PDB file of C-alpha atoms in Angstrom:
ATOM      1  CA  UNK A   1      10.919 -13.108  20.083  1.00  0.00           C
ATOM      2  CA  UNK A   2      10.588 -12.204  16.439  1.00  0.00           C
ATOM      3  CA  UNK A   3       9.477 -14.709  13.848  1.00  0.00           C
ATOM      4  CA  UNK A   4      11.983 -15.788  11.209  1.00  0.00           C
ATOM      5  CA  UNK A   5      11.754 -14.340   7.728  1.00  0.00           C
ATOM      6  CA  UNK A   6      11.286 -17.871   6.414  1.00  0.00           C
ATOM      7  CA  UNK A   7       8.239 -18.493   8.597  1.00  0.00           C
ATOM      8  CA  UNK A   8       6.773 -15.078   7.833  1.00  0.00           C
ATOM      9  CA  UNK A   9       7.063 -15.893   4.139  1.00  0.00           C
ATOM     10  CA  UNK A  10       5.479 -19.335   4.656  1.00  0.00           C
ATOM     11  CA  UNK A  11       2.533 -17.758   6.454  1.00  0.00           C
ATOM     12  CA  UNK A  12       2.140 -15.168   3.687  1.00  0.00           C
ATOM     13  CA  UNK A  13       2.212 -17.881   1.030  1.00  0.00           C
ATOM     14  CA  UNK A  14      -0.449 -19.896   2.850  1.00  0.00           C
ATOM     15  CA  UNK A  15      -2.841 -16.952   3.092  1.00  0.00           C
ATOM     16  CA  UNK A  16      -2.117 -15.763  -0.453  1.00  0.00           C
ATOM     17  CA  UNK A  17      -2.872 -19.222  -1.856  1.00  0.00           C
ATOM     18  CA  UNK A  18      -6.044 -19.554   0.224  1.00  0.00           C
ATOM     19  CA  UNK A  19      -7.227 -16.195  -1.079  1.00  0.00           C
ATOM     20  CA  UNK A  20      -6.601 -17.291  -4.663  1.00  0.00           C
ATOM     21  CA  UNK A  21      -8.066 -20.795  -4.421  1.00  0.00           C
ATOM     22  CA  UNK A  22     -10.885 -20.043  -1.943  1.00  0.00           C
ATOM     23  CA  UNK A  23      -9.710 -23.038   0.076  1.00  0.00           C
ATOM     24  CA  UNK A  24      -9.108 -22.194   3.750  1.00  0.00           C
ATOM     25  CA  UNK A  25      -5.959 -23.202   5.575  1.00  0.00           C
ATOM     26  CA  UNK A  26      -5.119 -24.180   9.133  1.00  0.00           C
ATOM     27  CA  UNK A  27      -4.336 -21.312  11.523  1.00  0.00           C
ATOM     28  CA  UNK A  28      -1.002 -19.712  10.684  1.00  0.00           C
ATOM     29  CA  UNK A  29      -0.298 -18.522  14.226  1.00  0.00           C
ATOM     30  CA  UNK A  30       1.842 -21.584  14.901  1.00  0.00           C
ATOM     31  CA  UNK A  31       4.196 -20.460  12.115  1.00  0.00           C
ATOM     32  CA  UNK A  32       4.943 -17.260  14.027  1.00  0.00           C
ATOM     33  CA  UNK A  33       6.438 -16.622  17.422  1.00  0.00           C
ATOM     34  CA  UNK A  34       3.858 -16.351  20.181  1.00  0.00           C
ATOM     35  CA  UNK A  35       2.566 -12.774  20.417  1.00  0.00           C
ATOM     36  CA  UNK A  36       4.542 -11.517  17.422  1.00  0.00           C
ATOM     37  CA  UNK A  37       1.966  -9.030  16.116  1.00  0.00           C
ATOM     38  CA  UNK A  38       4.678  -7.205  14.157  1.00  0.00           C
ATOM     39  CA  UNK A  39       5.451 -10.490  12.404  1.00  0.00           C
ATOM     40  CA  UNK A  40       1.760 -10.881  11.526  1.00  0.00           C
ATOM     41  CA  UNK A  41       1.717  -7.387  10.032  1.00  0.00           C
ATOM     42  CA  UNK A  42       4.843  -8.323   8.060  1.00  0.00           C
ATOM     43  CA  UNK A  43       2.817 -11.206   6.601  1.00  0.00           C
ATOM     44  CA  UNK A  44       0.021  -8.786   5.692  1.00  0.00           C
ATOM     45  CA  UNK A  45       2.496  -6.377   4.077  1.00  0.00           C
ATOM     46  CA  UNK A  46       4.064  -9.106   1.921  1.00  0.00           C
ATOM     47  CA  UNK A  47       0.680  -9.923   0.455  1.00  0.00           C
ATOM     48  CA  UNK A  48      -0.324  -6.262   0.145  1.00  0.00           C
ATOM     49  CA  UNK A  49       2.761  -5.693  -2.032  1.00  0.00           C
ATOM     50  CA  UNK A  50       1.988  -8.827  -4.058  1.00  0.00           C
ATOM     51  CA  UNK A  51      -1.542  -7.657  -4.764  1.00  0.00           C
ATOM     52  CA  UNK A  52      -0.382  -4.173  -5.675  1.00  0.00           C
ATOM     53  CA  UNK A  53       2.196  -5.650  -8.045  1.00  0.00           C
ATOM     54  CA  UNK A  54      -0.611  -7.726  -9.585  1.00  0.00           C
ATOM     55  CA  UNK A  55      -2.599  -4.562 -10.339  1.00  0.00           C
ATOM     56  CA  UNK A  56      -4.925  -4.195  -7.383  1.00  0.00           C
ATOM     57  CA  UNK A  57      -5.447  -0.651  -6.050  1.00  0.00           C
ATOM     58  CA  UNK A  58      -5.766   0.458  -2.439  1.00  0.00           C
ATOM     59  CA  UNK A  59      -8.752   2.773  -1.928  1.00  0.00           C
ATOM     60  CA  UNK A  60      -8.901   2.880   1.868  1.00  0.00           C
ATOM     61  CA  UNK A  61      -8.306   1.081   5.135  1.00  0.00           C
ATOM     62  CA  UNK A  62     -10.387  -0.903   7.589  1.00  0.00           C
ATOM     63  CA  UNK A  63     -10.179  -1.196  11.322  1.00  0.00           C
ATOM     64  CA  UNK A  64     -11.016  -4.368  13.201  1.00  0.00           C
ATOM     65  CA  UNK A  65     -11.244  -5.465  16.822  1.00  0.00           C
ATOM     66  CA  UNK A  66     -13.029  -2.271  17.862  1.00  0.00           C
ATOM     67  CA  UNK A  67     -15.132  -4.147  20.405  1.00  0.00           C
ATOM     68  CA  UNK A  68     -13.607  -4.517  23.871  1.00  0.00           C
ATOM     69  CA  UNK A  69     -15.221  -7.950  24.250  1.00  0.00           C
ATOM     70  CA  UNK A  70     -13.656  -9.182  21.003  1.00  0.00           C
ATOM     71  CA  UNK A  71     -10.277  -7.746  22.038  1.00  0.00           C
ATOM     72  CA  UNK A  72     -10.474  -9.716  25.289  1.00  0.00           C
ATOM     73  CA  UNK A  73     -11.458 -12.832  23.374  1.00  0.00           C
ATOM     74  CA  UNK A  74      -8.341 -12.570  21.204  1.00  0.00           C
ATOM     75  CA  UNK A  75      -6.081 -11.427  24.025  1.00  0.00           C
ATOM     76  CA  UNK A  76      -5.260  -7.924  22.774  1.00  0.00           C
ATOM     77  CA  UNK A  77      -5.783  -4.396  24.025  1.00  0.00           C
ATOM     78  CA  UNK A  78      -5.954  -2.494  20.747  1.00  0.00           C
ATOM     79  CA  UNK A  79      -7.611  -2.703  17.314  1.00  0.00           C
ATOM     80  CA  UNK A  80      -5.993  -3.948  14.119  1.00  0.00           C
ATOM     81  CA  UNK A  81      -6.032  -2.709  10.540  1.00  0.00           C
ATOM     82  CA  UNK A  82      -6.189  -3.973   6.971  1.00  0.00           C
ATOM     83  CA  UNK A  83      -6.192  -2.638   3.416  1.00  0.00           C
ATOM     84  CA  UNK A  84      -9.295  -1.916   1.351  1.00  0.00           C
ATOM     85  CA  UNK A  85      -8.748  -2.705  -2.324  1.00  0.00           C
ATOM     86  CA  UNK A  86     -10.929  -1.332  -5.124  1.00  0.00           C
ATOM     87  CA  UNK A  87     -12.106  -4.809  -6.120  1.00  0.00           C
ATOM     88  CA  UNK A  88     -13.481  -5.363  -2.601  1.00  0.00           C
ATOM     89  CA  UNK A  89     -16.172  -2.708  -3.087  1.00  0.00           C
ATOM     90  CA  UNK A  90     -19.587  -4.049  -4.095  1.00  0.00           C
ATOM     91  CA  UNK A  91     -22.003  -1.421  -5.447  1.00  0.00           C
ATOM     92  CA  UNK A  92     -25.284  -1.427  -3.560  1.00  0.00           C
ATOM     93  CA  UNK A  93     -27.841  -3.416  -5.538  1.00  0.00           C
ATOM     94  CA  UNK A  94     -25.311  -5.855  -6.975  1.00  0.00           C
ATOM     95  CA  UNK A  95     -25.191  -9.413  -5.701  1.00  0.00           C
ATOM     96  CA  UNK A  96     -22.120 -11.088  -4.263  1.00  0.00           C
ATOM     97  CA  UNK A  97     -21.644 -14.163  -6.487  1.00  0.00           C
ATOM     98  CA  UNK A  98     -21.541 -17.579  -4.858  1.00  0.00           C
ATOM     99  CA  UNK A  99     -17.960 -18.729  -4.382  1.00  0.00           C
ATOM    100  CA  UNK A 100     -16.490 -15.228  -4.170  1.00  0.00           C
ATOM    101  CA  UNK A 101     -15.736 -15.695  -0.489  1.00  0.00           C
ATOM    102  CA  UNK A 102     -15.001 -18.678   1.731  1.00  0.00           C
ATOM    103  CA  UNK A 103     -17.063 -18.207   4.907  1.00  0.00           C
ATOM    104  CA  UNK A 104     -18.604 -14.732   4.861  1.00  0.00           C
ATOM    105  CA  UNK A 105     -20.165 -12.842   7.735  1.00  0.00           C
ATOM    106  CA  UNK A 106     -21.675  -9.367   7.733  1.00  0.00           C
ATOM    107  CA  UNK A 107     -21.485  -6.442  10.131  1.00  0.00           C
ATOM    108  CA  UNK A 108     -22.873  -2.914  10.001  1.00  0.00           C
ATOM    109  CA  UNK A 109     -20.425  -0.018  10.171  1.00  0.00           C
ATOM    110  CA  UNK A 110     -19.977   3.709   9.732  1.00  0.00           C
ATOM    111  CA  UNK A 111     -17.802   4.575   6.739  1.00  0.00           C
ATOM    112  CA  UNK A 112     -15.901   7.830   6.321  1.00  0.00           C
ATOM    113  CA  UNK A 113     -14.460   9.337   3.144  1.00  0.00           C
ATOM    114  CA  UNK A 114     -11.611  11.780   3.667  1.00  0.00           C
ATOM    115  CA  UNK A 115     -11.112  14.857   1.547  1.00  0.00           C
ATOM    116  CA  UNK A 116      -7.411  15.484   2.090  1.00  0.00           C
ATOM    117  CA  UNK A 117      -4.200  13.655   2.875  1.00  0.00           C
ATOM    118  CA  UNK A 118      -3.668  12.601   6.494  1.00  0.00           C
ATOM    119  CA  UNK A 119       0.072  11.991   6.587  1.00  0.00           C
ATOM    120  CA  UNK A 120       0.910  13.286  10.075  1.00  0.00           C
ATOM    121  CA  UNK A 121       1.256  10.701  12.857  1.00  0.00           C
ATOM    122  CA  UNK A 122       0.354  13.347  15.466  1.00  0.00           C
ATOM    123  CA  UNK A 123      -3.092  14.016  13.999  1.00  0.00           C
ATOM    124  CA  UNK A 124      -5.688  15.467  16.343  1.00  0.00           C
ATOM    125  CA  UNK A 125      -9.412  14.774  16.402  1.00  0.00           C
ATOM    126  CA  UNK A 126     -10.063  18.232  14.962  1.00  0.00           C
ATOM    127  CA  UNK A 127      -7.627  17.475  12.113  1.00  0.00           C
ATOM    128  CA  UNK A 128      -9.552  14.309  11.322  1.00  0.00           C
ATOM    129  CA  UNK A 129     -12.989  15.888  11.586  1.00  0.00           C
ATOM    130  CA  UNK A 130     -12.039  18.747   9.277  1.00  0.00           C
ATOM    131  CA  UNK A 131     -10.674  16.242   6.754  1.00  0.00           C
ATOM    132  CA  UNK A 132     -13.791  14.058   6.580  1.00  0.00           C
ATOM    133  CA  UNK A 133     -15.649  14.823   3.372  1.00  0.00           C
ATOM    134  CA  UNK A 134     -18.753  12.766   4.172  1.00  0.00           C
ATOM    135  CA  UNK A 135     -20.148   9.793   6.087  1.00  0.00           C
ATOM    136  CA  UNK A 136     -22.026   6.722   4.824  1.00  0.00           C
ATOM    137  CA  UNK A 137     -23.730   3.651   6.243  1.00  0.00           C
ATOM    138  CA  UNK A 138     -21.874   0.489   5.275  1.00  0.00           C
ATOM    139  CA  UNK A 139     -21.925  -3.273   5.495  1.00  0.00           C
ATOM    140  CA  UNK A 140     -18.602  -5.005   5.760  1.00  0.00           C
ATOM    141  CA  UNK A 141     -18.613  -8.576   4.485  1.00  0.00           C
ATOM    142  CA  UNK A 142     -15.799 -10.101   6.464  1.00  0.00           C
ATOM    143  CA  UNK A 143     -14.157 -13.387   5.534  1.00  0.00           C
ATOM    144  CA  UNK A 144     -11.365 -15.581   6.821  1.00  0.00           C
ATOM    145  CA  UNK A 145      -8.818 -17.645   4.971  1.00  0.00           C
ATOM    146  CA  UNK A 146      -8.449 -19.635   8.207  1.00  0.00           C
ATOM    147  CA  UNK A 147     -10.570 -22.783   8.483  1.00  0.00           C
ATOM    148  CA  UNK A 148     -13.741 -22.491  10.574  1.00  0.00           C
ATOM    149  CA  UNK A 149     -12.861 -18.970  11.722  1.00  0.00           C
ATOM    150  CA  UNK A 150     -10.398 -20.537  14.170  1.00  0.00           C
ATOM    151  CA  UNK A 151      -8.544 -17.274  14.614  1.00  0.00           C
ATOM    152  CA  UNK A 152      -6.443 -15.500  17.190  1.00  0.00           C
ATOM    153  CA  UNK A 153      -4.838 -12.081  16.839  1.00  0.00           C
ATOM    154  CA  UNK A 154      -1.908 -13.257  14.681  1.00  0.00           C
ATOM    155  CA  UNK A 155      -4.243 -15.032  12.248  1.00  0.00           C
ATOM    156  CA  UNK A 156      -6.556 -12.091  11.652  1.00  0.00           C
ATOM    157  CA  UNK A 157      -3.757  -9.497  11.400  1.00  0.00           C
ATOM    158  CA  UNK A 158      -1.856 -11.620   8.890  1.00  0.00           C
ATOM    159  CA  UNK A 159      -5.089 -12.202   6.945  1.00  0.00           C
ATOM    160  CA  UNK A 160      -5.581  -8.496   6.172  1.00  0.00           C
ATOM    161  CA  UNK A 161      -7.766  -8.131   9.276  1.00  0.00           C
ATOM    162  CA  UNK A 162     -10.137 -10.846   8.003  1.00  0.00           C
ATOM    163  CA  UNK A 163     -11.267  -8.645   5.133  1.00  0.00           C
ATOM    164  CA  UNK A 164     -13.617  -9.718   2.378  1.00  0.00           C
ATOM    165  CA  UNK A 165     -15.841  -7.184   0.627  1.00  0.00           C
ATOM    166  CA  UNK A 166     -17.858  -4.126   1.599  1.00  0.00           C
ATOM    167  CA  UNK A 167     -20.958  -2.238   0.485  1.00  0.00           C
ATOM    168  CA  UNK A 168     -21.365   1.519   0.930  1.00  0.00           C
ATOM    169  CA  UNK A 169     -24.650   3.390   1.056  1.00  0.00           C
ATOM    170  CA  UNK A 170     -25.359   5.884  -1.690  1.00  0.00           C
ATOM    171  CA  UNK A 171     -26.560   8.948   0.243  1.00  0.00           C
ATOM    172  CA  UNK A 172     -23.598  10.813   1.763  1.00  0.00           C
ATOM    173  CA  UNK A 173     -24.064  12.846   4.928  1.00  0.00           C
ATOM    174  CA  UNK A 174     -21.927  15.645   6.271  1.00  0.00           C
ATOM    175  CA  UNK A 175     -20.369  15.019   9.666  1.00  0.00           C
ATOM    176  CA  UNK A 176     -21.926  18.207  11.075  1.00  0.00           C
ATOM    177  CA  UNK A 177     -25.011  17.443  13.124  1.00  0.00           C
ATOM    178  CA  UNK A 178     -24.490  13.680  13.329  1.00  0.00           C
ATOM    179  CA  UNK A 179     -24.436  12.026  16.737  1.00  0.00           C
ATOM    180  CA  UNK A 180     -22.371   8.977  15.860  1.00  0.00           C
ATOM    181  CA  UNK A 181     -21.755   7.971  19.458  1.00  0.00           C
ATOM    182  CA  UNK A 182     -25.395   7.245  20.233  1.00  0.00           C
ATOM    183  CA  UNK A 183     -26.661   6.420  16.748  1.00  0.00           C
ATOM    184  CA  UNK A 184     -28.628   3.188  16.848  1.00  0.00           C
ATOM    185  CA  UNK A 185     -28.086   0.380  14.351  1.00  0.00           C
ATOM    186  CA  UNK A 186     -30.275  -2.530  13.379  1.00  0.00           C
ATOM    187  CA  UNK A 187     -29.433  -5.094  10.705  1.00  0.00           C
ATOM    188  CA  UNK A 188     -32.295  -7.167   9.378  1.00  0.00           C
ATOM    189  CA  UNK A 189     -32.783 -10.262   7.244  1.00  0.00           C
ATOM    190  CA  UNK A 190     -36.264 -10.715   5.741  1.00  0.00           C
ATOM    191  CA  UNK A 191     -37.452  -7.986   8.076  1.00  0.00           C
ATOM    192  CA  UNK A 192     -36.208  -9.764  11.200  1.00  0.00           C
ATOM    193  CA  UNK A 193     -33.546  -8.092  13.359  1.00  0.00           C
ATOM    194  CA  UNK A 194     -30.286 -10.072  13.244  1.00  0.00           C
ATOM    195  CA  UNK A 195     -27.975  -7.607  14.989  1.00  0.00           C
ATOM    196  CA  UNK A 196     -28.370  -4.382  16.913  1.00  0.00           C
ATOM    197  CA  UNK A 197     -25.876  -1.909  18.280  1.00  0.00           C
ATOM    198  CA  UNK A 198     -24.789   1.698  18.454  1.00  0.00           C
ATOM    199  CA  UNK A 199     -21.851   3.939  17.688  1.00  0.00           C
ATOM    200  CA  UNK A 200     -20.521   3.651  21.228  1.00  0.00           C
ATOM    201  CA  UNK A 201     -19.722  -0.030  20.574  1.00  0.00           C
ATOM    202  CA  UNK A 202     -16.950   1.085  18.216  1.00  0.00           C
ATOM    203  CA  UNK A 203     -14.140   2.199  20.570  1.00  0.00           C
ATOM    204  CA  UNK A 204     -16.659   4.452  22.284  1.00  0.00           C
ATOM    205  CA  UNK A 205     -17.241   6.462  19.084  1.00  0.00           C
ATOM    206  CA  UNK A 206     -16.587   5.673  15.383  1.00  0.00           C
ATOM    207  CA  UNK A 207     -14.410   8.804  15.180  1.00  0.00           C
ATOM    208  CA  UNK A 208     -12.138   7.370  17.893  1.00  0.00           C
ATOM    209  CA  UNK A 209     -11.615   4.341  15.683  1.00  0.00           C
ATOM    210  CA  UNK A 210     -11.017   6.449  12.598  1.00  0.00           C
ATOM    211  CA  UNK A 211      -8.463   8.606  14.416  1.00  0.00           C
ATOM    212  CA  UNK A 212      -6.573   5.559  15.685  1.00  0.00           C
ATOM    213  CA  UNK A 213      -6.511   4.211  12.144  1.00  0.00           C
ATOM    214  CA  UNK A 214      -5.368   7.473  10.554  1.00  0.00           C
ATOM    215  CA  UNK A 215      -2.554   7.951  13.061  1.00  0.00           C
ATOM    216  CA  UNK A 216      -1.465   4.324  12.786  1.00  0.00           C
ATOM    217  CA  UNK A 217      -1.449   4.411   8.989  1.00  0.00           C
ATOM    218  CA  UNK A 218       0.733   7.522   9.026  1.00  0.00           C
ATOM    219  CA  UNK A 219       3.121   5.880  11.481  1.00  0.00           C
ATOM    220  CA  UNK A 220       3.539   2.659   9.464  1.00  0.00           C
ATOM    221  CA  UNK A 221       4.055   4.428   6.146  1.00  0.00           C
ATOM    222  CA  UNK A 222       0.704   3.852   4.434  1.00  0.00           C
ATOM    223  CA  UNK A 223      -1.052   7.142   5.244  1.00  0.00           C
ATOM    224  CA  UNK A 224      -4.602   7.878   4.216  1.00  0.00           C
ATOM    225  CA  UNK A 225      -4.964  10.132   1.198  1.00  0.00           C
ATOM    226  CA  UNK A 226      -7.651  12.341  -0.266  1.00  0.00           C
ATOM    227  CA  UNK A 227     -10.569  10.204  -1.408  1.00  0.00           C
ATOM    228  CA  UNK A 228      -9.679   7.227   0.746  1.00  0.00           C
ATOM    229  CA  UNK A 229     -12.432   5.333   2.504  1.00  0.00           C
ATOM    230  CA  UNK A 230     -12.392   4.277   6.154  1.00  0.00           C
ATOM    231  CA  UNK A 231     -14.405   1.332   7.420  1.00  0.00           C
ATOM    232  CA  UNK A 232     -14.461   2.265  11.087  1.00  0.00           C
ATOM    233  CA  UNK A 233     -15.507  -0.991  12.752  1.00  0.00           C
ATOM    234  CA  UNK A 234     -18.587  -2.940  13.724  1.00  0.00           C
ATOM    235  CA  UNK A 235     -21.503  -1.361  15.577  1.00  0.00           C
ATOM    236  CA  UNK A 236     -22.845  -4.768  16.569  1.00  0.00           C
ATOM    237  CA  UNK A 237     -22.279  -8.522  16.271  1.00  0.00           C
ATOM    238  CA  UNK A 238     -21.273 -10.303  13.078  1.00  0.00           C
ATOM    239  CA  UNK A 239     -23.917 -12.427  11.353  1.00  0.00           C
ATOM    240  CA  UNK A 240     -23.228 -15.451   9.135  1.00  0.00           C
ATOM    241  CA  UNK A 241     -24.177 -14.804   5.498  1.00  0.00           C
ATOM    242  CA  UNK A 242     -25.648 -17.558   3.306  1.00  0.00           C
ATOM    243  CA  UNK A 243     -26.491 -17.709  -0.403  1.00  0.00           C
ATOM    244  CA  UNK A 244     -29.692 -15.814  -1.151  1.00  0.00           C
ATOM    245  CA  UNK A 245     -29.526 -13.638   1.957  1.00  0.00           C
ATOM    246  CA  UNK A 246     -30.297  -9.923   1.658  1.00  0.00           C
ATOM    247  CA  UNK A 247     -29.241  -7.896   4.693  1.00  0.00           C
ATOM    248  CA  UNK A 248     -30.322  -4.328   5.346  1.00  0.00           C
ATOM    249  CA  UNK A 249     -28.465  -2.194   7.873  1.00  0.00           C
ATOM    250  CA  UNK A 250     -30.103   0.978   9.164  1.00  0.00           C
ATOM    251  CA  UNK A 251     -28.008   3.473  11.101  1.00  0.00           C
ATOM    252  CA  UNK A 252     -29.676   6.420  12.785  1.00  0.00           C
ATOM    253  CA  UNK A 253     -28.858   9.641  10.968  1.00  0.00           C
ATOM    254  CA  UNK A 254     -27.200   7.863   8.038  1.00  0.00           C
ATOM    255  CA  UNK A 255     -30.017   5.877   6.464  1.00  0.00           C
ATOM    256  CA  UNK A 256     -29.705   2.332   5.199  1.00  0.00           C
ATOM    257  CA  UNK A 257     -27.591   0.074   3.011  1.00  0.00           C
ATOM    258  CA  UNK A 258     -28.203  -3.438   1.681  1.00  0.00           C
ATOM    259  CA  UNK A 259     -25.854  -6.350   1.047  1.00  0.00           C
ATOM    260  CA  UNK A 260     -27.171  -9.044  -1.286  1.00  0.00           C
ATOM    261  CA  UNK A 261     -25.856 -12.554  -1.813  1.00  0.00           C
ATOM    262  CA  UNK A 262     -26.651 -14.531  -4.933  1.00  0.00           C
ATOM    263  CA  UNK A 263     -28.593 -17.745  -4.540  1.00  0.00           C
ATOM    264  CA  UNK A 264     -26.752 -21.042  -4.759  1.00  0.00           C
ATOM    265  CA  UNK A 265     -27.179 -23.616  -7.475  1.00  0.00           C
TER     266      UNK A 265
END
């Protein structure tokens, strides 16, 4: 069954208000019909339009649920997507102020920047590869407007795929010569490894994730354009971020990137 327009709007209002106030809300999945992923994306789209009307700018897309184990945990068999807004980008070296997010976690990812529009829903891998301008290491700082990260698929889809902020590395690499399937990743805190992984953890290859995202975005009417950024999904587990933490993610072939959190009062 499809969720009612009234309940979709209620869910959108709850998430929109939580985003504005930084006060999490109870899971919104009970507002929607069981399994209504389309309804959850309708919630996301309502808030995307609100933010665009308020002056925010979309600069890319993110893909979530690229790990098979996480998909099983949430009872789905495919990834999800969310919007990247310009004000979500944190320049490397700048601190994330305390109170910017509700309950942040970090994960290391491969980011792609595309050099031309990708508007065709029948894109091939060669189309995507020829369109990628360069590749960067990245840290996604995920967040949830849902209390205690008590999420299922409808909650995270509605909540812009649990997006928060992201940090891109500053040394671009060309796709040629990179082995992104087997590239190793380690994310450290104070020199201690907090998460490890590899490109294969991301739908078997980060390019698989990026292709799914590009084709899906074309199909739903928000295609990727020249200059857009793609956050292609986690290479390893998420790690809770606390005030004062400085995480460094190193990805083989891409170098490193750091995400810094300001100290609390």
